[in-house]
Short mmCIF file of C-alpha atoms in Angstrom, two decimals:
data_model
loop_
_atom_site.label_atom_id
_atom_site.label_comp_id
_atom_site.label_asym_id
_atom_site.label_seq_id
_atom_site.Cartn_x
_atom_site.Cartn_y
_atom_site.Cartn_z
CA MET A 1 -4.91 10.03 -22.29
CA ASP A 2 -8.40 9.61 -23.78
CA LEU A 3 -8.82 6.31 -21.92
CA ARG A 4 -7.73 7.94 -18.67
CA LEU A 5 -10.25 10.75 -19.11
CA LEU A 6 -12.98 8.27 -20.00
CA ARG A 7 -12.24 6.30 -16.80
CA VAL A 8 -12.60 9.52 -14.79
CA PHE A 9 -15.89 10.27 -16.53
CA ALA A 10 -17.22 6.75 -15.90
CA SER A 11 -16.30 7.01 -12.21
CA VAL A 12 -17.98 10.42 -11.83
CA ALA A 13 -21.13 9.08 -13.47
CA ALA A 14 -21.10 5.95 -11.30
CA HIS A 15 -20.71 7.98 -8.09
CA GLY A 16 -23.22 10.66 -9.10
CA GLY A 17 -20.94 13.68 -9.01
CA PHE A 18 -17.44 15.12 -8.70
CA ALA A 19 -17.27 15.26 -4.92
CA ALA A 20 -18.47 11.68 -4.51
CA ALA A 21 -15.83 10.43 -6.96
CA GLU A 22 -12.90 12.14 -5.18
CA VAL A 23 -11.99 9.22 -2.93
CA ALA A 24 -12.47 6.55 -5.56
CA LEU A 25 -10.25 8.40 -8.02
CA GLY A 26 -7.71 9.68 -5.50
CA LYS A 27 -8.11 13.20 -6.94
CA SER A 28 -9.36 16.52 -5.67
CA LYS A 29 -12.72 17.79 -6.83
CA SER A 30 -11.02 20.50 -8.90
CA ALA A 31 -8.74 17.95 -10.61
CA VAL A 32 -11.75 15.79 -11.46
CA SER A 33 -13.53 18.84 -12.88
CA ILE A 34 -10.50 19.70 -15.04
CA ASP A 35 -10.42 16.15 -16.43
CA ILE A 36 -14.12 16.24 -17.33
CA SER A 37 -13.70 19.65 -18.99
CA SER A 38 -10.74 18.32 -20.99
CA LEU A 39 -12.78 15.33 -22.16
CA GLU A 40 -15.67 17.59 -23.15
CA LYS A 41 -13.31 19.73 -25.24
CA ARG A 42 -11.78 16.69 -26.94
CA LEU A 43 -15.24 15.32 -27.79
CA ASN A 44 -16.78 18.74 -28.43
CA LEU A 45 -19.74 17.72 -26.27
CA VAL A 46 -21.27 18.77 -22.97
CA LEU A 47 -21.34 15.56 -20.93
CA CYS A 48 -22.85 16.66 -17.65
CA GLN A 49 -24.63 19.46 -15.88
CA ARG A 50 -23.17 20.67 -12.59
CA GLY A 51 -24.24 23.47 -10.34
CA ARG A 52 -26.69 24.29 -7.61
CA SER A 53 -29.29 21.97 -9.12
CA GLY A 54 -26.91 19.05 -8.69
CA PHE A 55 -25.10 16.68 -11.02
CA ALA A 56 -26.78 15.08 -14.04
CA LEU A 57 -25.66 13.60 -17.33
CA THR A 58 -26.79 15.34 -20.50
CA PRO A 59 -28.36 13.20 -23.25
CA ALA A 60 -24.97 13.26 -24.98
CA GLY A 61 -23.29 12.30 -21.72
CA ALA A 62 -25.57 9.27 -21.33
CA ILE A 63 -24.65 8.13 -24.85
CA VAL A 64 -20.93 8.61 -24.18
CA LEU A 65 -21.21 6.74 -20.87
CA ASP A 66 -22.88 3.78 -22.59
CA ALA A 67 -20.21 3.79 -25.29
CA THR A 68 -17.47 4.08 -22.65
CA GLN A 69 -18.76 1.07 -20.71
CA LYS A 70 -18.92 -0.99 -23.91
CA LEU A 71 -15.41 0.15 -24.85
CA PHE A 72 -13.98 -0.94 -21.47
CA ALA A 73 -15.75 -4.29 -21.77
CA ASP A 74 -14.26 -4.75 -25.26
CA LEU A 75 -10.80 -3.82 -23.95
CA ASP A 76 -11.12 -6.38 -21.15
CA ALA A 77 -12.22 -9.01 -23.63
CA PHE A 78 -9.29 -8.13 -25.90
CA GLN A 79 -6.89 -8.45 -22.97
CA LYS A 80 -8.31 -11.84 -22.04
CA ARG A 81 -7.87 -13.14 -25.57
CA VAL A 82 -4.29 -11.89 -25.62
CA ASN A 83 -3.66 -13.60 -22.28
CA ASP A 84 -5.15 -16.85 -23.55
CA ALA A 85 -3.05 -16.71 -26.73
CA SER A 86 0.24 -15.86 -25.03
CA GLY A 87 -0.18 -17.85 -21.82
CA THR A 88 1.05 -14.73 -19.98
CA LEU A 89 -1.09 -12.75 -17.54
CA THR A 90 -1.21 -9.07 -18.54
CA GLY A 91 -3.55 -6.16 -18.03
CA ARG A 92 -4.65 -4.08 -15.04
CA PHE A 93 -5.44 -5.46 -11.59
CA SER A 94 -7.41 -2.81 -9.72
CA LEU A 95 -7.30 -3.50 -5.97
CA TYR A 96 -9.35 -1.42 -3.51
CA LEU A 97 -8.15 -1.45 0.10
CA PRO A 98 -9.54 0.04 3.33
CA ASP A 99 -7.65 2.87 5.02
CA THR A 100 -4.87 1.97 7.49
CA ILE A 101 -4.43 -1.42 5.83
CA GLN A 102 -0.67 -0.94 6.33
CA ILE A 103 -1.01 -1.85 10.02
CA HIS A 104 -1.77 -5.39 8.84
CA SER A 105 1.53 -5.86 7.03
CA ASP A 106 2.15 -9.05 9.01
CA THR A 107 -0.88 -10.78 7.46
CA ALA A 108 -0.97 -12.81 4.25
CA LEU A 109 -1.94 -9.74 2.22
CA LEU A 110 1.55 -8.21 1.91
CA PRO A 111 3.37 -11.41 0.82
CA ALA A 112 0.48 -12.13 -1.57
CA ILE A 113 0.92 -8.75 -3.27
CA GLU A 114 4.70 -9.26 -3.41
CA ARG A 115 4.38 -12.72 -4.96
CA PHE A 116 1.68 -11.64 -7.41
CA ALA A 117 3.71 -8.62 -8.58
CA THR A 118 6.82 -10.77 -8.98
CA ARG A 119 5.16 -13.68 -10.73
CA TYR A 120 3.05 -11.56 -13.07
CA ALA A 121 5.34 -8.63 -13.81
CA ALA A 122 3.37 -7.67 -16.92
CA VAL A 123 0.26 -6.88 -14.84
CA HIS A 124 -0.21 -3.23 -13.87
CA LEU A 125 -1.26 -3.12 -10.20
CA ASP A 126 -3.65 -0.21 -9.57
CA VAL A 127 -4.26 0.27 -5.82
CA HIS A 128 -6.89 2.56 -4.29
CA SER A 129 -7.62 3.46 -0.65
CA ALA A 130 -11.32 3.71 0.18
CA SER A 131 -13.90 3.22 2.90
CA PRO A 132 -15.44 -0.27 3.26
CA ARG A 133 -18.63 0.91 1.55
CA GLU A 134 -16.67 2.41 -1.33
CA VAL A 135 -14.70 -0.83 -1.70
CA GLU A 136 -17.95 -2.77 -1.98
CA PHE A 137 -19.34 -0.30 -4.52
CA ALA A 138 -16.17 -0.44 -6.63
CA VAL A 139 -16.25 -4.24 -6.79
CA ARG A 140 -19.98 -4.36 -7.48
CA SER A 141 -19.73 -1.74 -10.27
CA GLY A 142 -16.70 -3.37 -11.89
CA ALA A 143 -14.31 -0.50 -11.13
CA ALA A 144 -12.30 -2.87 -8.91
CA THR A 145 -10.97 -6.27 -9.89
CA ALA A 146 -10.93 -7.12 -6.19
CA GLY A 147 -11.28 -5.38 -2.85
CA ILE A 148 -10.61 -5.91 0.84
CA THR A 149 -13.73 -5.28 2.90
CA LEU A 150 -15.14 -5.77 6.40
CA TYR A 151 -18.48 -7.04 5.16
CA PRO A 152 -18.96 -10.59 3.85
CA GLN A 153 -21.40 -10.54 0.95
CA GLN A 154 -24.42 -12.78 0.53
CA ARG A 155 -25.14 -11.87 -3.10
CA PRO A 156 -24.71 -14.85 -5.44
CA GLU A 157 -22.68 -12.82 -7.97
CA MET A 158 -20.11 -11.81 -5.32
CA GLN A 159 -17.34 -14.08 -4.02
CA THR A 160 -15.96 -13.62 -0.49
CA THR A 161 -12.77 -15.15 0.91
CA ALA A 162 -11.97 -14.76 4.63
CA LEU A 163 -8.50 -13.27 5.21
CA PHE A 164 -7.84 -12.27 8.82
CA GLN A 165 -9.42 -10.67 11.89
CA GLU A 166 -8.73 -7.40 13.66
CA ALA A 167 -9.32 -6.59 17.34
CA SER A 168 -10.52 -3.10 18.28
CA PHE A 169 -10.81 -1.64 21.78
CA LEU A 170 -12.74 1.28 23.24
CA TYR A 171 -10.71 4.50 23.63
CA CYS A 172 -11.10 8.04 24.89
CA GLY A 173 -8.95 11.15 24.41
CA ARG A 174 -6.96 13.05 27.00
CA GLY A 175 -9.73 15.58 27.68
CA HIS A 176 -12.45 13.02 28.28
CA PRO A 177 -13.69 12.38 31.87
CA PHE A 178 -12.89 8.68 31.45
CA PHE A 179 -9.22 9.42 30.73
CA SER A 180 -8.26 9.75 34.39
CA ALA A 181 -10.81 7.30 35.79
CA THR A 182 -9.40 4.45 37.83
CA ASP A 183 -9.85 0.86 36.74
CA GLY A 184 -13.28 -0.34 37.78
CA ALA A 185 -14.65 3.18 38.29
CA ILE A 186 -16.54 3.28 34.98
CA THR A 187 -19.97 1.73 35.32
CA ARG A 188 -22.30 0.42 32.67
CA ALA A 189 -24.56 3.43 33.15
CA MET A 190 -21.63 5.85 32.72
CA LEU A 191 -20.57 4.08 29.55
CA ALA A 192 -24.10 4.14 28.15
CA SER A 193 -24.43 7.90 28.75
CA ALA A 194 -21.09 8.82 27.14
CA ARG A 195 -21.19 10.33 23.65
CA MET A 196 -20.09 7.54 21.34
CA ILE A 197 -19.11 7.16 17.69
CA ALA A 198 -21.41 4.78 15.81
CA VAL A 199 -20.09 1.24 15.45
CA SER A 200 -20.25 -0.90 12.33
CA GLU A 201 -22.79 -3.70 12.36
CA ALA A 202 -19.94 -5.98 11.28
CA ALA A 203 -18.19 -5.45 14.63
CA SER A 204 -19.10 -8.06 17.20
CA SER A 205 -18.26 -9.79 20.46
CA PRO A 206 -20.52 -11.29 23.13
CA ARG A 207 -19.80 -8.43 25.57
CA TRP A 208 -20.41 -5.73 22.97
CA ASP A 209 -23.56 -7.36 21.61
CA ASP A 210 -24.94 -7.14 25.15
CA LEU A 211 -24.22 -3.39 25.31
CA ARG A 212 -24.83 -2.28 21.72
CA ASP A 213 -28.44 -1.10 22.05
CA GLU A 214 -27.80 0.94 25.22
CA MET A 215 -25.14 3.27 23.85
CA ASN A 216 -25.53 6.99 23.13
CA TYR A 217 -24.46 7.21 19.49
CA SER A 218 -23.69 10.89 18.86
CA ALA A 219 -21.32 10.89 15.88
CA THR A 220 -20.49 8.94 12.74
CA ALA A 221 -17.06 8.46 11.16
CA GLU A 222 -16.66 6.30 8.08
CA ASN A 223 -12.91 5.73 8.29
CA ILE A 224 -10.44 5.15 11.10
CA ASP A 225 -8.55 8.43 10.73
CA SER A 226 -11.70 10.51 11.20
CA ARG A 227 -12.79 8.29 14.08
CA ALA A 228 -9.45 8.83 15.81
CA LEU A 229 -9.77 12.60 15.33
CA LEU A 230 -13.15 12.64 17.08
CA ILE A 231 -11.81 10.54 19.95
CA LEU A 232 -8.72 12.74 20.33
CA SER A 233 -11.04 15.76 20.70
CA GLY A 234 -11.88 14.46 24.18
CA VAL A 235 -15.62 14.61 23.51
CA TYR A 236 -16.35 11.16 22.10
CA ILE A 237 -15.45 7.58 22.85
CA GLY A 238 -15.07 4.97 20.14
CA PHE A 239 -13.46 1.78 18.95
CA LEU A 240 -10.06 1.79 17.26
CA PRO A 241 -7.85 -1.08 16.08
CA GLU A 242 -5.31 -1.91 18.76
CA LEU A 243 -2.35 -1.65 16.37
CA PHE A 244 -3.53 1.74 15.08
CA ALA A 245 -4.11 3.22 18.54
CA ALA A 246 -0.93 1.87 20.19
CA PRO A 247 1.42 4.78 19.23
CA MET A 248 -1.05 7.43 20.41
CA GLU A 249 -1.70 5.49 23.58
CA ALA A 250 2.07 5.34 24.25
CA GLU A 251 2.24 9.13 23.76
CA GLY A 252 -0.50 9.66 26.36
CA ARG A 253 -3.00 11.04 23.84
CA LEU A 254 -5.39 8.10 24.02
CA ARG A 255 -6.45 5.76 26.77
CA ARG A 256 -8.04 2.37 26.41
CA ILE A 257 -11.21 2.51 28.50
CA PRO A 258 -10.97 -0.10 31.26
CA PHE A 259 -14.38 -1.69 31.18
CA ASP A 260 -14.39 -5.45 31.60
CA GLY A 261 -11.95 -6.00 28.71
CA LEU A 262 -14.51 -4.68 26.22
CA SER A 263 -13.45 -5.20 22.59
CA VAL A 264 -14.93 -5.99 19.18
CA THR A 265 -13.64 -8.06 16.29
CA HIS A 266 -13.82 -7.29 12.58
CA GLY A 267 -13.22 -9.84 9.87
CA PHE A 268 -11.41 -8.82 6.68
CA TYR A 269 -12.45 -10.43 3.40
CA LEU A 270 -11.29 -10.52 -0.20
CA LEU A 271 -14.32 -9.44 -2.24
CA THR A 272 -14.62 -10.11 -5.98
CA ARG A 273 -17.27 -10.17 -8.67
CA PRO A 274 -15.74 -12.37 -11.37
CA SER A 275 -16.57 -11.82 -15.02
CA PRO A 276 -15.26 -13.57 -18.15
CA GLU A 277 -12.74 -10.74 -18.45
CA THR A 278 -11.47 -10.78 -14.85
CA GLN A 279 -11.84 -14.43 -13.82
CA VAL A 280 -8.29 -15.49 -14.76
CA MET A 281 -6.66 -12.63 -12.86
CA ILE A 282 -8.89 -13.11 -9.80
CA ASP A 283 -8.15 -16.83 -9.75
CA ALA A 284 -4.40 -16.11 -9.96
CA PHE A 285 -4.51 -13.71 -7.00
CA ARG A 286 -6.70 -16.00 -4.91
CA ALA A 287 -4.36 -18.94 -5.63
CA ILE A 288 -1.41 -16.91 -4.38
CA LEU A 289 -3.33 -15.99 -1.21
CA ASP A 290 -3.85 -19.69 -0.59
CA GLU A 291 -0.12 -20.28 -1.08
CA VAL A 292 1.04 -17.69 1.45
CA ARG A 293 -1.60 -18.15 4.15
CA PRO A 294 -0.44 -20.36 7.03
#
């Protein structure tokens, strides 16, 4: 239990507060607060200050964080030495995935997870759902062994492997003026004046690149669920993955906006930052991806 509480503490410190660590930990803010309080009682130390002035580590908290990071590094090194001695892959594989990844179950990702879990049964698979930015942060900070992201990285310490692509189309909700517009009735000027949800820089297509700078960006939504909610309100238009939007479109709640076949494409990538402690496990997972990809 002490290790679990220390992992919560390290995540809170890395994210700069309880609320910011909620998604990464998959816990509510109150549950995170309870864990930190429990750790403080066990150590008989005050680790952080929280309140109106914001979150900050105490001097004791900074010392405990440094010791915690060294402890986790030692544990990883211990696990690697055990793996080397036994010839068996063991330990924890922490995989961060973007939301709605389940709609891509027909890609190489699902059979890769199945084969990895079967072949290396002694490995504990620890899966987290997060936004693309949170995935990148988790990999960069070492919280994730690997992550699936929309953004290929150019940093030399990061390794990126292309996985698959996803097509997204422009949609509006039932209450939007475009919902009942006939094909061909929506002009470029009408599209540019509509209130639109901001689009990731990673999304691209020749048609969209021609329109990107003209649009009226009036809202931001980090994940697909929140984007869909804004579109369903009937106020905003925005891009959604075709597979994600299809059920709501069939129910008559969404409509794909008929404007010259407008769409964007995102690439999905396996993102890793190998270290001496994680290299063997990363190599094993990447090798399996190569096996299952057509």
